[in-house]
Amino acid sequence: MKVTDHIAQANKTLISFEVLPPLKGKSITSIYDHLDPLMEFKPSWINVTYHRSETMFKKKLDGSFEKVDVRKRPGTVGICAAIMNHYQVDAVPHMICGGFSRRETEDALIDLNFLGIDNVLVLRGDAAKNEAAFEPEPDGNRYAIDLLKQVASLNSGIYIDEDILNGGKTRFCIGVAGYPEKHFEAPNLNIDLKRLKEKVDAGAEYIMTQMFFDNSKYFAFVDACRLAGINVPIIPGLKPLTNKKQLSILPRIFHVDLPTELSEEIMKCKNDAECEIVGTEWMIQQSKELKQNGVPVLHYYTLGKPKVIWNVVSKLV
Ligand code: FAD
């Protein structure tokens, strides 16, 4: 079922979760072990992130280095199918531009369609670790909107090969990312919002946000979107703090601010267990306020911390 249908049919705030594919070599049971305790909350869907290859230099016996492309977390398409089979719940694969040609993307979309997957969250992806700025593949998509248009074309039965006439139509519900605190490369929030509106005008049916720790930033973002004529559901993405290192890692990697009050409480903690208590309590309060304000969905980035997420969501039901 499509994400937008879940939202349209809901009479309360929905819950959804996000998982990463396991590192190569681990089995699917690691995903089930992760999700099993969370399934009691009856999530409407589970997102599965997508990860590009990383270029690494491996030292050879003769002392020289060999350049290799390593995909540490393959399997998004397979994991989505496994989750749907195992739990009878919808899976939402993320699709990214980075590292993929348009033909590879088309093939992945065909696989997803054959598997009965109705949703995709389309993203650009970040720059590869060895690149200073994002570079698409020579025949790949540059921006999320380009990937979105490719999915929308397939929904109309238009494939890359022009000789495919009357091609089967896919029926993907397309989501995109939004940034309450602005995407770090955008010159300002207004221009970022203009880009977001372009994605919605091109067919995005909902927006999922980057994590944030101050609800006023989400509420201001929703207001600004509405003012800009963006009227699709805006799903808040949420992640609890669980250790002190995140005070610098999250602003550096995800370009989000951490409120002073939360940062000071975390700084006072003597160990990770104490940080987890502070982060969980903060996330419970954030979630309650969002719920009271009628958000359509609370989407949790579970990222290896299912117990923490369980502790949050169990306080909301
Ligand atoms: P875009 O919408 O393409 O925007 C990127 C930048 O380009 C923005 O600054 C935008 O303002 C600008 N821009 C957009 N269109 C144009 C244009 N036509 N001309 C000029 N500038 C333009 N990454 C992964 O690798 N895998 C994942 O699974 C993943 N999941 C994510 C899930 C969510 C909810 C979020 C918020 C992020 C996720 N990311 C993931 C990270 C994401 O790929 C990065 O944040 C990336 O830097 C931007 O992706 P985007 O889809 O927002 O890009």
Coordinates of C-alpha atoms and ligand atoms in Angstrom, one line a residue:
M1 CA 0.0 0.0 0.0
K2 CA 1.2 3.5 -0.7
V3 CA 2.5 5.8 2.0
T4 CA -0.1 8.4 1.0
D5 CA -2.9 5.9 1.3
H6 CA -1.7 4.9 4.8
I7 CA -1.8 8.6 5.7
A8 CA -5.2 9.3 4.1
Q9 CA -6.8 6.3 5.8
A10 CA -5.4 7.0 9.3
N11 CA -7.4 8.3 12.2
K12 CA -4.4 8.8 14.4
T13 CA -0.7 9.6 14.2
L14 CA 1.1 6.7 12.5
I15 CA 4.4 5.2 13.4
S16 CA 7.1 4.2 10.9
F17 CA 10.7 3.0 11.3
E18 CA 13.9 3.1 9.3
V19 CA 16.6 0.5 9.1
L20 CA 20.0 0.2 7.4
P21 CA 20.9 -2.9 5.4
P22 CA 23.3 -5.0 7.5
L23 CA 27.0 -4.9 6.7
K24 CA 28.0 -7.3 4.0
G25 CA 28.5 -10.8 5.6
K26 CA 25.7 -10.5 8.1
S27 CA 22.5 -12.4 7.6
I28 CA 18.9 -11.2 7.3
T29 CA 18.3 -12.4 10.9
S30 CA 20.1 -9.3 12.1
I31 CA 17.4 -7.2 10.6
Y32 CA 14.7 -9.4 12.1
D33 CA 16.4 -9.2 15.5
H34 CA 16.4 -5.5 15.2
L35 CA 12.8 -5.1 14.1
D36 CA 11.1 -7.9 16.1
P37 CA 10.7 -5.9 19.3
L38 CA 9.4 -2.8 17.4
M39 CA 6.7 -4.6 15.5
E40 CA 4.3 -4.5 18.5
F41 CA 3.8 -0.8 17.6
K42 CA 2.3 -1.9 14.3
P43 CA 4.4 0.4 12.1
S44 CA 2.7 1.4 8.9
W45 CA 5.8 0.9 6.9
I46 CA 9.6 0.3 7.3
N47 CA 12.1 2.4 5.3
V48 CA 15.4 0.8 4.2
T49 CA 18.3 3.1 3.3
Y50 CA 20.4 2.7 0.2
H51 CA 24.2 2.9 0.2
R52 CA 26.6 3.5 -2.6
S53 CA 30.0 1.9 -3.0
E54 CA 33.0 3.4 -1.3
T55 CA 36.4 3.6 -3.1
M56 CA 39.2 2.2 -0.9
F57 CA 42.9 1.6 -1.4
K58 CA 44.0 -1.9 -0.3
K59 CA 47.6 -2.5 0.3
K60 CA 49.0 -5.4 -1.7
L61 CA 51.8 -7.8 -0.8
D62 CA 54.4 -5.9 -2.9
G63 CA 53.6 -2.7 -1.0
S64 CA 51.6 -1.0 -3.8
F65 CA 48.0 -0.1 -3.4
E66 CA 45.0 -1.4 -5.3
K67 CA 41.9 0.8 -5.8
V68 CA 38.8 -1.2 -5.1
D69 CA 35.1 -0.2 -4.9
V70 CA 33.5 -1.8 -1.9
R71 CA 29.7 -1.8 -1.2
K72 CA 29.6 -2.3 2.5
R73 CA 25.8 -2.4 2.8
P74 CA 24.2 -4.0 -0.3
G75 CA 20.8 -5.6 -0.3
T76 CA 18.2 -2.8 0.0
V77 CA 15.9 -4.4 -2.6
G78 CA 16.2 -7.9 -1.1
I79 CA 15.7 -6.6 2.4
C80 CA 12.5 -4.8 1.4
A81 CA 11.1 -7.9 0.0
A82 CA 12.2 -10.0 3.0
I83 CA 10.6 -7.4 5.4
M84 CA 7.3 -7.5 3.4
N85 CA 7.2 -11.3 3.4
H86 CA 8.2 -11.8 7.0
Y87 CA 6.1 -9.1 8.7
Q88 CA 3.4 -8.4 6.1
V89 CA 4.2 -4.7 6.4
D90 CA 5.0 -2.2 3.6
A91 CA 8.7 -1.5 2.9
V92 CA 9.9 1.8 1.5
P93 CA 13.3 1.5 -0.2
H94 CA 15.4 4.6 -0.6
M95 CA 16.9 5.1 -4.1
I96 CA 19.8 7.4 -4.6
C97 CA 21.4 9.0 -7.7
G98 CA 25.0 8.7 -6.5
G99 CA 27.0 5.7 -7.8
F100 CA 24.2 4.5 -10.2
S101 CA 23.6 4.9 -13.9
R102 CA 20.1 5.6 -15.0
R103 CA 19.9 2.1 -16.5
E104 CA 20.9 0.5 -13.2
T105 CA 18.3 2.6 -11.5
E106 CA 15.7 1.5 -14.0
D107 CA 16.6 -2.1 -13.5
A108 CA 16.3 -1.7 -9.7
L109 CA 12.9 -0.1 -10.1
I110 CA 11.7 -2.9 -12.3
D111 CA 12.8 -5.4 -9.6
L112 CA 11.0 -3.4 -6.9
N113 CA 7.8 -3.3 -9.1
F114 CA 8.0 -7.1 -9.7
L115 CA 8.3 -7.6 -5.9
G116 CA 5.1 -5.6 -5.3
I117 CA 6.8 -2.6 -3.7
D118 CA 4.6 0.5 -4.0
N119 CA 6.9 3.2 -2.6
V120 CA 10.3 4.8 -3.1
L121 CA 12.0 7.6 -1.3
V122 CA 14.1 9.3 -3.9
L123 CA 17.3 11.0 -2.8
R124 CA 20.5 12.4 -4.4
G125 CA 22.9 10.8 -1.9
D126 CA 26.0 12.4 -0.6
A127 CA 29.4 12.8 -2.2
A128 CA 31.5 9.7 -2.3
K129 CA 34.1 9.7 0.5
N130 CA 36.9 10.4 -2.0
E131 CA 35.1 13.4 -3.6
A132 CA 34.9 16.9 -2.3
A133 CA 31.5 17.5 -3.8
F134 CA 28.7 15.3 -5.2
E135 CA 29.4 14.0 -8.7
P136 CA 26.8 11.9 -10.6
E137 CA 27.9 8.9 -12.7
P138 CA 28.5 10.0 -16.3
D139 CA 25.1 8.6 -17.2
G140 CA 23.5 9.0 -13.8
N141 CA 21.0 11.4 -12.2
R142 CA 22.5 14.6 -10.8
Y143 CA 19.7 15.7 -8.4
A144 CA 16.9 13.9 -6.6
I145 CA 14.5 15.7 -9.0
D146 CA 16.1 13.9 -11.9
L147 CA 15.7 10.5 -10.3
L148 CA 12.1 11.5 -9.3
K149 CA 11.4 12.3 -13.0
Q150 CA 12.8 8.9 -14.0
V151 CA 10.5 7.1 -11.5
A152 CA 7.5 9.3 -12.7
S153 CA 8.3 8.4 -16.3
L154 CA 8.3 4.7 -15.4
N155 CA 4.9 5.3 -13.7
S156 CA 3.7 6.5 -17.1
G157 CA 5.2 3.4 -18.8
I158 CA 8.1 5.3 -20.4
Y159 CA 11.4 3.4 -20.2
I160 CA 14.9 4.5 -21.2
D161 CA 14.9 2.3 -24.3
E162 CA 12.7 4.3 -26.7
D163 CA 11.8 1.1 -28.6
I164 CA 9.8 -0.2 -25.6
L165 CA 6.3 0.9 -26.7
N166 CA 3.3 0.5 -24.4
G167 CA 5.6 -0.5 -21.5
G168 CA 4.1 -1.7 -18.3
K169 CA 3.4 1.2 -15.9
T170 CA 4.8 1.1 -12.4
R171 CA 2.8 2.6 -9.6
F172 CA 5.4 4.0 -7.2
C173 CA 4.3 6.5 -4.6
I174 CA 7.3 8.9 -4.5
G175 CA 8.6 10.6 -1.3
V176 CA 11.5 13.1 -1.1
A177 CA 13.7 14.5 1.6
G178 CA 13.2 18.0 3.2
Y179 CA 15.5 19.9 5.6
P180 CA 13.9 22.0 8.4
E181 CA 17.4 23.5 9.0
K182 CA 18.2 23.8 5.3
H183 CA 20.3 21.4 3.1
F184 CA 23.9 22.3 3.8
E185 CA 24.7 23.0 0.2
A186 CA 21.7 25.4 -0.4
P187 CA 22.6 29.1 -0.4
N188 CA 19.6 29.8 1.9
L189 CA 16.3 28.3 3.2
N190 CA 14.2 30.1 0.6
I191 CA 16.1 28.6 -2.4
D192 CA 16.1 25.2 -0.7
L193 CA 12.3 25.5 -0.4
K194 CA 12.1 26.5 -4.1
R195 CA 14.0 23.3 -5.0
L196 CA 11.7 21.3 -2.7
K197 CA 8.6 22.7 -4.4
E198 CA 10.1 21.7 -7.7
K199 CA 10.3 18.2 -6.5
V200 CA 6.7 18.3 -5.3
D201 CA 5.5 19.9 -8.6
A202 CA 7.4 17.1 -10.4
G203 CA 5.4 14.4 -8.5
A204 CA 6.6 14.0 -5.0
E205 CA 3.7 13.0 -2.8
Y206 CA 5.1 13.5 0.6
I207 CA 8.2 14.9 2.3
M208 CA 10.3 13.1 5.0
T209 CA 12.5 15.4 7.0
Q210 CA 16.0 15.3 8.2
M211 CA 16.3 14.7 11.9
F212 CA 15.8 17.7 14.2
F213 CA 15.9 18.2 17.9
D214 CA 13.9 21.3 18.3
N215 CA 10.3 21.0 17.3
S216 CA 10.0 24.8 16.6
K217 CA 12.3 24.2 13.6
Y218 CA 9.9 21.6 12.2
F219 CA 6.8 23.7 12.8
A220 CA 8.5 26.8 11.2
F221 CA 9.5 24.6 8.2
V222 CA 6.0 23.3 7.7
D223 CA 4.6 26.9 7.8
A224 CA 7.3 28.0 5.3
C225 CA 6.4 25.0 3.0
R226 CA 2.7 25.8 3.2
L227 CA 3.4 29.5 2.4
A228 CA 5.5 28.4 -0.6
G229 CA 2.6 26.3 -1.9
I230 CA 3.9 22.9 -0.8
N231 CA 0.8 21.1 0.4
V232 CA 1.9 17.4 0.7
P233 CA 2.3 15.6 4.1
I234 CA 5.5 16.5 5.8
I235 CA 6.7 13.5 8.0
P236 CA 9.1 14.4 10.8
G237 CA 12.2 12.2 11.0
L238 CA 13.3 11.5 14.5
K239 CA 16.5 10.2 16.1
P240 CA 17.3 10.1 19.9
L241 CA 20.7 11.1 21.1
T242 CA 22.5 8.2 22.9
N243 CA 26.1 9.4 23.5
K244 CA 28.3 12.5 23.9
K245 CA 30.2 12.1 20.6
Q246 CA 26.9 12.9 18.8
L247 CA 27.1 16.5 20.1
S248 CA 29.8 17.1 17.4
I249 CA 29.1 14.2 15.0
L250 CA 25.5 15.1 14.2
P251 CA 26.1 18.8 13.4
R252 CA 29.1 17.8 11.3
I253 CA 27.5 15.0 9.3
F254 CA 23.9 15.9 9.3
H255 CA 24.1 19.7 9.6
V256 CA 21.6 20.0 12.4
D257 CA 21.7 22.1 15.5
L258 CA 21.4 20.6 19.0
P259 CA 19.4 22.8 21.5
T260 CA 21.5 24.2 24.4
E261 CA 19.3 22.6 27.1
L262 CA 19.7 19.1 25.5
S263 CA 23.5 19.6 24.9
E264 CA 24.1 20.8 28.5
E265 CA 22.2 17.8 29.9
I266 CA 24.2 15.4 27.7
M267 CA 27.5 17.1 28.7
K268 CA 26.7 16.4 32.4
C269 CA 26.3 12.7 31.8
K270 CA 29.0 10.4 33.1
N271 CA 28.6 7.6 30.5
D272 CA 26.5 6.4 27.5
A273 CA 23.8 4.9 29.7
E274 CA 23.1 8.3 31.2
C275 CA 23.2 10.0 27.8
E276 CA 20.7 7.4 26.6
I277 CA 18.3 8.3 29.4
V278 CA 18.5 12.0 28.6
G279 CA 18.2 11.4 24.9
T280 CA 15.2 9.1 25.3
E281 CA 13.3 11.5 27.6
W282 CA 14.0 14.4 25.1
M283 CA 12.7 12.2 22.2
I284 CA 9.6 11.3 24.2
Q285 CA 8.8 14.9 24.9
Q286 CA 9.5 15.9 21.2
S287 CA 7.3 13.0 20.0
K288 CA 4.4 13.9 22.4
E289 CA 4.4 17.5 21.3
L290 CA 4.5 16.6 17.6
K291 CA 1.7 14.1 18.1
Q292 CA -0.4 16.7 19.9
N293 CA 0.1 19.1 17.0
G294 CA -1.3 16.5 14.6
V295 CA 1.7 15.3 12.6
P296 CA 0.6 12.5 10.2
V297 CA 3.4 10.1 11.1
L298 CA 6.3 9.9 13.6
H299 CA 9.2 8.3 11.7
Y300 CA 12.1 7.0 13.8
Y301 CA 15.6 6.4 12.5
T302 CA 16.3 3.3 14.5
L303 CA 20.0 3.0 13.4
G304 CA 21.1 0.2 15.6
K305 CA 19.2 1.4 18.6
P306 CA 15.9 -0.5 18.6
K307 CA 15.7 -0.7 22.4
V308 CA 15.9 3.1 22.7
I309 CA 13.2 3.5 20.1
W310 CA 11.1 1.0 21.9
N311 CA 11.5 3.0 25.1
V312 CA 10.3 6.1 23.3
V313 CA 7.4 4.7 21.3
S314 CA 6.1 2.6 24.3
K315 CA 5.5 5.9 26.1
L316 CA 3.3 7.3 23.3
V317 CA 0.7 4.5 22.9
Ligands
FAD1 P1 18.5 17.2 -3.7 O1 17.0 17.4 -3.6 O2 19.0 16.8 -5.1 O3 19.2 18.5 -3.2 C1 20.6 18.5 -3.0 C2 21.1 19.9 -3.0 O4 21.0 20.5 -4.3 C3 20.2 20.9 -2.2 O5 21.1 21.9 -1.6 C4 19.3 21.5 -3.1 O6 18.8 22.8 -2.7 C5 20.1 21.6 -4.4 N1 19.3 21.4 -5.6 C6 18.3 20.6 -5.9 N2 17.9 20.7 -7.2 C7 18.7 21.6 -7.7 C8 18.9 22.1 -9.1 N3 18.0 21.7 -10.0 N4 19.9 23.0 -9.3 C9 20.7 23.4 -8.3 N5 20.6 23.0 -7.0 C10 19.7 22.1 -6.8 N6 21.6 9.3 1.7 C11 21.9 8.1 1.2 O7 23.0 7.9 0.6 N7 21.1 7.0 1.4 C12 19.9 7.1 2.0 O8 19.2 6.1 2.1 C13 19.5 8.3 2.5 N8 18.3 8.5 3.1 C14 17.9 9.8 3.5 C15 16.7 9.9 4.1 C16 16.2 11.2 4.5 C17 14.8 11.4 5.1 C18 17.1 12.3 4.4 C19 16.7 13.7 4.9 C20 18.4 12.2 3.8 C21 18.8 10.9 3.4 N9 20.0 10.7 2.8 C22 20.4 9.4 2.3 C23 21.0 11.8 2.6 C24 20.8 12.6 1.3 O9 21.1 11.8 0.2 C25 21.7 13.9 1.4 O10 21.2 14.7 2.4 C26 22.0 14.6 0.1 O11 23.0 15.5 0.3 C27 20.8 15.4 -0.5 O12 19.8 14.6 -0.9 P2 18.4 15.2 -1.5 O13 17.6 14.1 -2.0 O14 17.9 16.1 -0.5 O15 19.0 16.0 -2.8

